[in-house]
Each structure stands twice: as C-alpha cells, then as structure tokens.
Amino acid sequence: RVWAAVTLVNLVVLSVFVGLAALQFASINATLVGERLVVLASRTVAPFAAAVRLGLPLSTVRNAAALLERARQTDEEIVALHVFDASGRVVHSTVAPAPAQISPDAMTAREAARGGPWYRETVDGFVSSVDIAARDGGSAGGILIVYAGGGNITQIRAMVAELLVGAIAALLAAGVLGTLLLRIGLAGLIRQFEAVDATY
C-alpha cells in the first residue's frame, strides 16, 4: 500500500509537470513564430513604404506580386500574403482570387495595435501584420501574413511525446527505487511479520 501511494503521488506530480511544460512550450513557440512573422512582414513592407513616401497608392506598385511571392517562398507554412489599404481593402495578394477585405478579426487586431506590428494565434494558425506609414503620419495600409499552424502543432506534439517518454522512465525508475528503499527500510518489520506468520 505504501508503494502504491508513493507511485500514485509520483504519477500525479509527473502528469502536472508534463502538462505545465507542454503549455509553456506551446506559449514560447507561438511567441517565436509570431515574432518571426513580424520580422518577415517588416522586411516585405519596405518597397511598399517607399512607394507611399513618393505619393503613390499601394495599388500602383507594379512588382508587388513578385515581392510578395518571394516573401511567401521563405516558409512553406505561409498560406498567403496580402497588401491592404487604409480601409482594409486588399490591393495585392499571393492568392487568386484575392479576398476583397482582410478579415474582421484582423481589422480588430490592427486597431488594437494602433499602428504597431502585431500577430495573433488563430484556430488554423497565425496572422501577423505590419502597417505602412502614410505621408501624413497615419496609416496607408499594411501587409498581412496568413500562416498555417501545422508545423507548430507538430512541434508541440513532438515535445509532449518526449516529455511523456521521460515521465514514464522517471516513474519506472521511481517505482523500482521505491521498492528497494521500502524493502530496506521496512526489513525489520517484514521479518517480524514473517515470524508471526511462521508461528501461526
């Protein structure tokens, strides 16, 4: 019974540890993915920002498709890149047909960021955006990156699998060690009980 109680306590502790470690890893991994998308969007936005500084609308950038496609090819998990104007209307995109507007969730996140770069985890993956500053100091639009979350989920599952293997190994080792320690620590009592059994 003592061994069973010790094993149960170890099982509970290891389960809590695996759960918390998995959640922490998922949070850190999501942050790293989001920040990487912000960096990619910031690099892609430069030619469009230059056009805006010259007074040209975003829709008139001629090599926009090539610029966006080159950025998309840097990561196979990138689903799409959209260039949108100040109202959220998509003027360039790597997908065809392009959506008329960026999603309402993206608009809400953009407004909450107040012109700063932002990223958000979604059910299907991530979205990230960087605004393009207008000549008057406002926003001329921005670039939105839609990122699939398949790779992120795979990494989380791989980490959970590694943690589970380690937890099972630790549980087995603790069980064997606990058995030995209990046998040694309770050897005197065990001999007394065996003597009583032999007497009866």
PDB file of C-alpha atoms in Angstrom:
ATOM      1  CA  ARG A   1       0.000   0.000   0.000  1.00  0.00           C
ATOM      2  CA  VAL A   2       2.856   2.389   0.818  1.00  0.00           C
ATOM      3  CA  TRP A   3       4.478   1.631  -2.533  1.00  0.00           C
ATOM      4  CA  ALA A   4       1.146   2.168  -4.336  1.00  0.00           C
ATOM      5  CA  ALA A   5       0.657   5.508  -2.574  1.00  0.00           C
ATOM      6  CA  VAL A   6       4.171   6.668  -3.458  1.00  0.00           C
ATOM      7  CA  THR A   7       3.714   5.598  -7.066  1.00  0.00           C
ATOM      8  CA  LEU A   8       0.381   7.414  -7.288  1.00  0.00           C
ATOM      9  CA  VAL A   9       1.921  10.604  -5.921  1.00  0.00           C
ATOM     10  CA  ASN A  10       4.757  10.355  -8.448  1.00  0.00           C
ATOM     11  CA  LEU A  11       2.252   9.809 -11.249  1.00  0.00           C
ATOM     12  CA  VAL A  12       0.261  12.902 -10.275  1.00  0.00           C
ATOM     13  CA  VAL A  13       3.393  15.052  -9.966  1.00  0.00           C
ATOM     14  CA  LEU A  14       4.759  13.904 -13.315  1.00  0.00           C
ATOM     15  CA  SER A  15       1.384  14.447 -15.017  1.00  0.00           C
ATOM     16  CA  VAL A  16       1.204  18.021 -13.719  1.00  0.00           C
ATOM     17  CA  PHE A  17       4.797  18.624 -14.773  1.00  0.00           C
ATOM     18  CA  VAL A  18       4.190  17.328 -18.319  1.00  0.00           C
ATOM     19  CA  GLY A  19       1.029  19.420 -18.666  1.00  0.00           C
ATOM     20  CA  LEU A  20       2.654  22.648 -17.458  1.00  0.00           C
ATOM     21  CA  ALA A  21       5.786  22.078 -19.535  1.00  0.00           C
ATOM     22  CA  ALA A  22       3.694  21.454 -22.661  1.00  0.00           C
ATOM     23  CA  LEU A  23       1.683  24.634 -22.092  1.00  0.00           C
ATOM     24  CA  GLN A  24       4.848  26.650 -21.504  1.00  0.00           C
ATOM     25  CA  PHE A  25       6.464  25.252 -24.647  1.00  0.00           C
ATOM     26  CA  ALA A  26       3.348  26.000 -26.714  1.00  0.00           C
ATOM     27  CA  SER A  27       3.313  29.590 -25.447  1.00  0.00           C
ATOM     28  CA  ILE A  28       7.005  30.163 -26.151  1.00  0.00           C
ATOM     29  CA  ASN A  29       6.770  28.526 -29.570  1.00  0.00           C
ATOM     30  CA  ALA A  30       3.757  30.654 -30.518  1.00  0.00           C
ATOM     31  CA  THR A  31       5.611  33.806 -29.462  1.00  0.00           C
ATOM     32  CA  LEU A  32       8.646  32.869 -31.546  1.00  0.00           C
ATOM     33  CA  VAL A  33       6.506  32.126 -34.615  1.00  0.00           C
ATOM     34  CA  GLY A  34       4.619  35.413 -34.229  1.00  0.00           C
ATOM     35  CA  GLU A  35       7.788  37.460 -33.836  1.00  0.00           C
ATOM     36  CA  ARG A  36       9.342  35.765 -36.865  1.00  0.00           C
ATOM     37  CA  LEU A  37       6.293  36.659 -38.943  1.00  0.00           C
ATOM     38  CA  VAL A  38       6.513  40.273 -37.782  1.00  0.00           C
ATOM     39  CA  VAL A  39      10.156  40.399 -38.909  1.00  0.00           C
ATOM     40  CA  LEU A  40       9.230  38.924 -42.301  1.00  0.00           C
ATOM     41  CA  ALA A  41       6.382  41.394 -42.735  1.00  0.00           C
ATOM     42  CA  SER A  42       8.672  44.291 -41.765  1.00  0.00           C
ATOM     43  CA  ARG A  43      11.166  43.264 -44.434  1.00  0.00           C
ATOM     44  CA  THR A  44       8.482  42.848 -47.084  1.00  0.00           C
ATOM     45  CA  VAL A  45       6.883  46.199 -46.339  1.00  0.00           C
ATOM     46  CA  ALA A  46       9.950  48.280 -47.327  1.00  0.00           C
ATOM     47  CA  PRO A  47       9.278  48.614 -51.112  1.00  0.00           C
ATOM     48  CA  PHE A  48       5.627  49.471 -50.497  1.00  0.00           C
ATOM     49  CA  ALA A  49       6.562  52.042 -47.873  1.00  0.00           C
ATOM     50  CA  ALA A  50       8.958  53.622 -50.375  1.00  0.00           C
ATOM     51  CA  ALA A  51       6.142  53.948 -52.915  1.00  0.00           C
ATOM     52  CA  VAL A  52       3.887  55.579 -50.322  1.00  0.00           C
ATOM     53  CA  ARG A  53       6.627  58.087 -49.463  1.00  0.00           C
ATOM     54  CA  LEU A  54       6.705  59.034 -53.145  1.00  0.00           C
ATOM     55  CA  GLY A  55       2.975  59.715 -53.007  1.00  0.00           C
ATOM     56  CA  LEU A  56       1.924  56.621 -54.939  1.00  0.00           C
ATOM     57  CA  PRO A  57      -1.047  54.492 -53.855  1.00  0.00           C
ATOM     58  CA  LEU A  58      -0.303  50.909 -52.850  1.00  0.00           C
ATOM     59  CA  SER A  59      -2.329  49.546 -55.737  1.00  0.00           C
ATOM     60  CA  THR A  60       0.127  51.034 -58.269  1.00  0.00           C
ATOM     61  CA  VAL A  61       3.215  49.082 -57.144  1.00  0.00           C
ATOM     62  CA  ARG A  62       3.962  47.130 -60.317  1.00  0.00           C
ATOM     63  CA  ASN A  63       6.219  44.368 -59.000  1.00  0.00           C
ATOM     64  CA  ALA A  64       4.031  43.740 -55.948  1.00  0.00           C
ATOM     65  CA  ALA A  65       3.215  40.165 -56.954  1.00  0.00           C
ATOM     66  CA  ALA A  66       6.894  39.236 -57.288  1.00  0.00           C
ATOM     67  CA  LEU A  67       7.767  40.873 -53.971  1.00  0.00           C
ATOM     68  CA  LEU A  68       5.009  39.041 -52.128  1.00  0.00           C
ATOM     69  CA  GLU A  69       5.749  35.708 -53.794  1.00  0.00           C
ATOM     70  CA  ARG A  70       9.424  35.944 -52.896  1.00  0.00           C
ATOM     71  CA  ALA A  71       8.473  36.549 -49.256  1.00  0.00           C
ATOM     72  CA  ARG A  72       5.968  33.682 -49.337  1.00  0.00           C
ATOM     73  CA  GLN A  73       8.589  31.226 -50.571  1.00  0.00           C
ATOM     74  CA  THR A  74      10.749  31.812 -47.495  1.00  0.00           C
ATOM     75  CA  ASP A  75       8.489  29.492 -45.489  1.00  0.00           C
ATOM     76  CA  GLU A  76       6.275  26.720 -46.837  1.00  0.00           C
ATOM     77  CA  GLU A  77       3.837  27.228 -43.957  1.00  0.00           C
ATOM     78  CA  ILE A  78       2.888  30.698 -45.240  1.00  0.00           C
ATOM     79  CA  VAL A  79      -0.568  30.412 -46.771  1.00  0.00           C
ATOM     80  CA  ALA A  80      -0.899  33.929 -48.166  1.00  0.00           C
ATOM     81  CA  LEU A  81       0.365  37.491 -48.051  1.00  0.00           C
ATOM     82  CA  HIS A  82      -1.991  40.401 -48.597  1.00  0.00           C
ATOM     83  CA  VAL A  83      -1.297  44.084 -49.111  1.00  0.00           C
ATOM     84  CA  PHE A  84      -4.251  46.167 -47.949  1.00  0.00           C
ATOM     85  CA  ASP A  85      -5.038  49.868 -47.936  1.00  0.00           C
ATOM     86  CA  ALA A  86      -6.083  52.035 -45.005  1.00  0.00           C
ATOM     87  CA  SER A  87      -9.677  50.798 -45.184  1.00  0.00           C
ATOM     88  CA  GLY A  88      -8.634  47.130 -45.141  1.00  0.00           C
ATOM     89  CA  ARG A  89      -9.287  46.548 -48.843  1.00  0.00           C
ATOM     90  CA  VAL A  90      -6.862  44.005 -50.325  1.00  0.00           C
ATOM     91  CA  VAL A  91      -4.989  45.524 -53.288  1.00  0.00           C
ATOM     92  CA  HIS A  92      -2.335  42.815 -53.821  1.00  0.00           C
ATOM     93  CA  SER A  93      -2.251  39.168 -52.799  1.00  0.00           C
ATOM     94  CA  THR A  94      -0.422  35.906 -53.406  1.00  0.00           C
ATOM     95  CA  VAL A  95      -3.714  34.028 -53.756  1.00  0.00           C
ATOM     96  CA  ALA A  96      -6.201  34.198 -56.573  1.00  0.00           C
ATOM     97  CA  PRO A  97      -8.876  35.240 -56.367  1.00  0.00           C
ATOM     98  CA  ALA A  98      -7.800  37.621 -53.642  1.00  0.00           C
ATOM     99  CA  PRO A  99     -10.240  38.400 -50.817  1.00  0.00           C
ATOM    100  CA  ALA A 100     -11.928  41.763 -51.058  1.00  0.00           C
ATOM    101  CA  GLN A 101     -11.072  42.698 -47.471  1.00  0.00           C
ATOM    102  CA  ILE A 102      -8.882  41.419 -44.669  1.00  0.00           C
ATOM    103  CA  SER A 103     -10.879  39.551 -42.036  1.00  0.00           C
ATOM    104  CA  PRO A 104     -12.826  41.409 -39.327  1.00  0.00           C
ATOM    105  CA  ASP A 105     -10.623  39.773 -36.687  1.00  0.00           C
ATOM    106  CA  ALA A 106      -7.545  41.148 -38.413  1.00  0.00           C
ATOM    107  CA  MET A 107      -9.103  44.613 -38.559  1.00  0.00           C
ATOM    108  CA  THR A 108      -9.879  44.437 -34.846  1.00  0.00           C
ATOM    109  CA  ALA A 109      -6.336  43.342 -34.006  1.00  0.00           C
ATOM    110  CA  ARG A 110      -4.923  46.078 -36.211  1.00  0.00           C
ATOM    111  CA  GLU A 111      -6.986  48.739 -34.492  1.00  0.00           C
ATOM    112  CA  ALA A 112      -5.928  47.419 -31.094  1.00  0.00           C
ATOM    113  CA  ALA A 113      -2.248  47.582 -32.130  1.00  0.00           C
ATOM    114  CA  ARG A 114      -2.675  51.297 -33.005  1.00  0.00           C
ATOM    115  CA  GLY A 115      -0.260  51.242 -35.903  1.00  0.00           C
ATOM    116  CA  GLY A 116       2.273  48.883 -34.356  1.00  0.00           C
ATOM    117  CA  PRO A 117       3.188  45.426 -35.644  1.00  0.00           C
ATOM    118  CA  TRP A 118       1.044  42.614 -34.290  1.00  0.00           C
ATOM    119  CA  TYR A 119       0.443  38.892 -34.508  1.00  0.00           C
ATOM    120  CA  ARG A 120      -2.349  36.640 -33.295  1.00  0.00           C
ATOM    121  CA  GLU A 121      -2.816  32.901 -32.983  1.00  0.00           C
ATOM    122  CA  THR A 122      -5.946  31.590 -34.659  1.00  0.00           C
ATOM    123  CA  VAL A 123      -7.706  28.255 -34.932  1.00  0.00           C
ATOM    124  CA  ASP A 124      -5.912  27.496 -38.208  1.00  0.00           C
ATOM    125  CA  GLY A 125      -2.511  29.022 -37.391  1.00  0.00           C
ATOM    126  CA  PHE A 126      -1.303  32.617 -37.111  1.00  0.00           C
ATOM    127  CA  VAL A 127      -1.903  36.004 -38.682  1.00  0.00           C
ATOM    128  CA  SER A 128       0.581  38.852 -38.485  1.00  0.00           C
ATOM    129  CA  SER A 129       0.635  42.348 -39.892  1.00  0.00           C
ATOM    130  CA  VAL A 130       2.776  45.462 -40.159  1.00  0.00           C
ATOM    131  CA  ASP A 131       1.302  48.838 -41.064  1.00  0.00           C
ATOM    132  CA  ILE A 132       2.677  51.102 -43.792  1.00  0.00           C
ATOM    133  CA  ALA A 133       3.073  54.676 -42.621  1.00  0.00           C
ATOM    134  CA  ALA A 134       1.390  57.343 -44.737  1.00  0.00           C
ATOM    135  CA  ARG A 135       2.987  60.681 -45.604  1.00  0.00           C
ATOM    136  CA  ASP A 136       0.732  62.483 -43.133  1.00  0.00           C
ATOM    137  CA  GLY A 137       1.827  60.238 -40.279  1.00  0.00           C
ATOM    138  CA  GLY A 138      -1.227  58.000 -40.396  1.00  0.00           C
ATOM    139  CA  SER A 139      -1.559  54.561 -41.938  1.00  0.00           C
ATOM    140  CA  ALA A 140      -1.636  53.917 -45.666  1.00  0.00           C
ATOM    141  CA  GLY A 141      -2.404  50.243 -45.158  1.00  0.00           C
ATOM    142  CA  GLY A 142      -0.216  47.288 -44.377  1.00  0.00           C
ATOM    143  CA  ILE A 143       0.892  43.748 -45.117  1.00  0.00           C
ATOM    144  CA  LEU A 144      -0.931  40.763 -43.642  1.00  0.00           C
ATOM    145  CA  ILE A 145       0.656  37.311 -43.421  1.00  0.00           C
ATOM    146  CA  VAL A 146      -1.549  34.232 -43.038  1.00  0.00           C
ATOM    147  CA  TYR A 147       0.416  31.343 -41.568  1.00  0.00           C
ATOM    148  CA  ALA A 148      -0.638  27.712 -41.184  1.00  0.00           C
ATOM    149  CA  GLY A 149      -0.219  26.185 -37.750  1.00  0.00           C
ATOM    150  CA  GLY A 150       0.629  22.646 -38.826  1.00  0.00           C
ATOM    151  CA  GLY A 151       4.323  22.931 -38.071  1.00  0.00           C
ATOM    152  CA  ASN A 152       3.634  24.495 -34.699  1.00  0.00           C
ATOM    153  CA  ILE A 153       1.259  21.681 -33.721  1.00  0.00           C
ATOM    154  CA  THR A 154       3.781  19.074 -34.865  1.00  0.00           C
ATOM    155  CA  GLN A 155       6.496  20.611 -32.691  1.00  0.00           C
ATOM    156  CA  ILE A 156       4.181  20.693 -29.679  1.00  0.00           C
ATOM    157  CA  ARG A 157       3.202  17.051 -30.180  1.00  0.00           C
ATOM    158  CA  ALA A 158       6.856  16.043 -30.521  1.00  0.00           C
ATOM    159  CA  MET A 159       7.702  17.865 -27.290  1.00  0.00           C
ATOM    160  CA  VAL A 160       4.781  16.253 -25.456  1.00  0.00           C
ATOM    161  CA  ALA A 161       5.891  12.827 -26.716  1.00  0.00           C
ATOM    162  CA  GLU A 162       9.427  13.431 -25.431  1.00  0.00           C
ATOM    163  CA  LEU A 163       8.092  14.596 -22.071  1.00  0.00           C
ATOM    164  CA  LEU A 164       5.842  11.548 -21.786  1.00  0.00           C
ATOM    165  CA  VAL A 165       8.710   9.174 -22.523  1.00  0.00           C
ATOM    166  CA  GLY A 166      10.823  10.904 -19.896  1.00  0.00           C
ATOM    167  CA  ALA A 167       7.961  10.872 -17.392  1.00  0.00           C
ATOM    168  CA  ILE A 168       7.336   7.144 -17.923  1.00  0.00           C
ATOM    169  CA  ALA A 169      11.043   6.410 -17.491  1.00  0.00           C
ATOM    170  CA  ALA A 170      11.127   8.521 -14.312  1.00  0.00           C
ATOM    171  CA  LEU A 171       8.018   6.776 -12.989  1.00  0.00           C
ATOM    172  CA  LEU A 172       9.507   3.327 -13.600  1.00  0.00           C
ATOM    173  CA  ALA A 173      12.800   4.321 -12.004  1.00  0.00           C
ATOM    174  CA  ALA A 174      10.980   5.802  -9.002  1.00  0.00           C
ATOM    175  CA  GLY A 175       8.908   2.619  -8.693  1.00  0.00           C
ATOM    176  CA  VAL A 176      11.966   0.372  -8.673  1.00  0.00           C
ATOM    177  CA  LEU A 177      13.873   2.667  -6.310  1.00  0.00           C
ATOM    178  CA  GLY A 178      10.837   2.968  -4.054  1.00  0.00           C
ATOM    179  CA  THR A 179      10.517  -0.802  -3.888  1.00  0.00           C
ATOM    180  CA  LEU A 180      14.165  -1.187  -2.875  1.00  0.00           C
ATOM    181  CA  LEU A 181      14.024   1.600  -0.300  1.00  0.00           C
ATOM    182  CA  LEU A 182      10.814   0.250   1.221  1.00  0.00           C
ATOM    183  CA  ARG A 183      12.250  -3.251   1.366  1.00  0.00           C
ATOM    184  CA  ILE A 184      15.381  -1.987   3.115  1.00  0.00           C
ATOM    185  CA  GLY A 185      13.594   0.479   5.395  1.00  0.00           C
ATOM    186  CA  LEU A 186      10.884  -1.945   6.423  1.00  0.00           C
ATOM    187  CA  ALA A 187      13.074  -5.042   6.557  1.00  0.00           C
ATOM    188  CA  GLY A 188      12.782  -5.290  10.343  1.00  0.00           C
ATOM    189  CA  LEU A 189       9.011  -5.071  10.326  1.00  0.00           C
ATOM    190  CA  ILE A 190       8.797  -7.537   7.462  1.00  0.00           C
ATOM    191  CA  ARG A 191      10.879 -10.062   9.408  1.00  0.00           C
ATOM    192  CA  GLN A 192       8.643  -9.628  12.453  1.00  0.00           C
ATOM    193  CA  PHE A 193       5.501 -10.229  10.384  1.00  0.00           C
ATOM    194  CA  GLU A 194       7.118 -13.248   8.726  1.00  0.00           C
ATOM    195  CA  ALA A 195       7.973 -14.627  12.188  1.00  0.00           C
ATOM    196  CA  VAL A 196       4.378 -14.152  13.306  1.00  0.00           C
ATOM    197  CA  ASP A 197       3.149 -15.901  10.150  1.00  0.00           C
ATOM    198  CA  ALA A 198       5.589 -18.753  10.748  1.00  0.00           C
ATOM    199  CA  THR A 199       4.428 -19.073  14.356  1.00  0.00           C
ATOM    200  CA  TYR A 200       0.796 -19.299  13.311  1.00  0.00           C
TER     201      TYR A 200
END
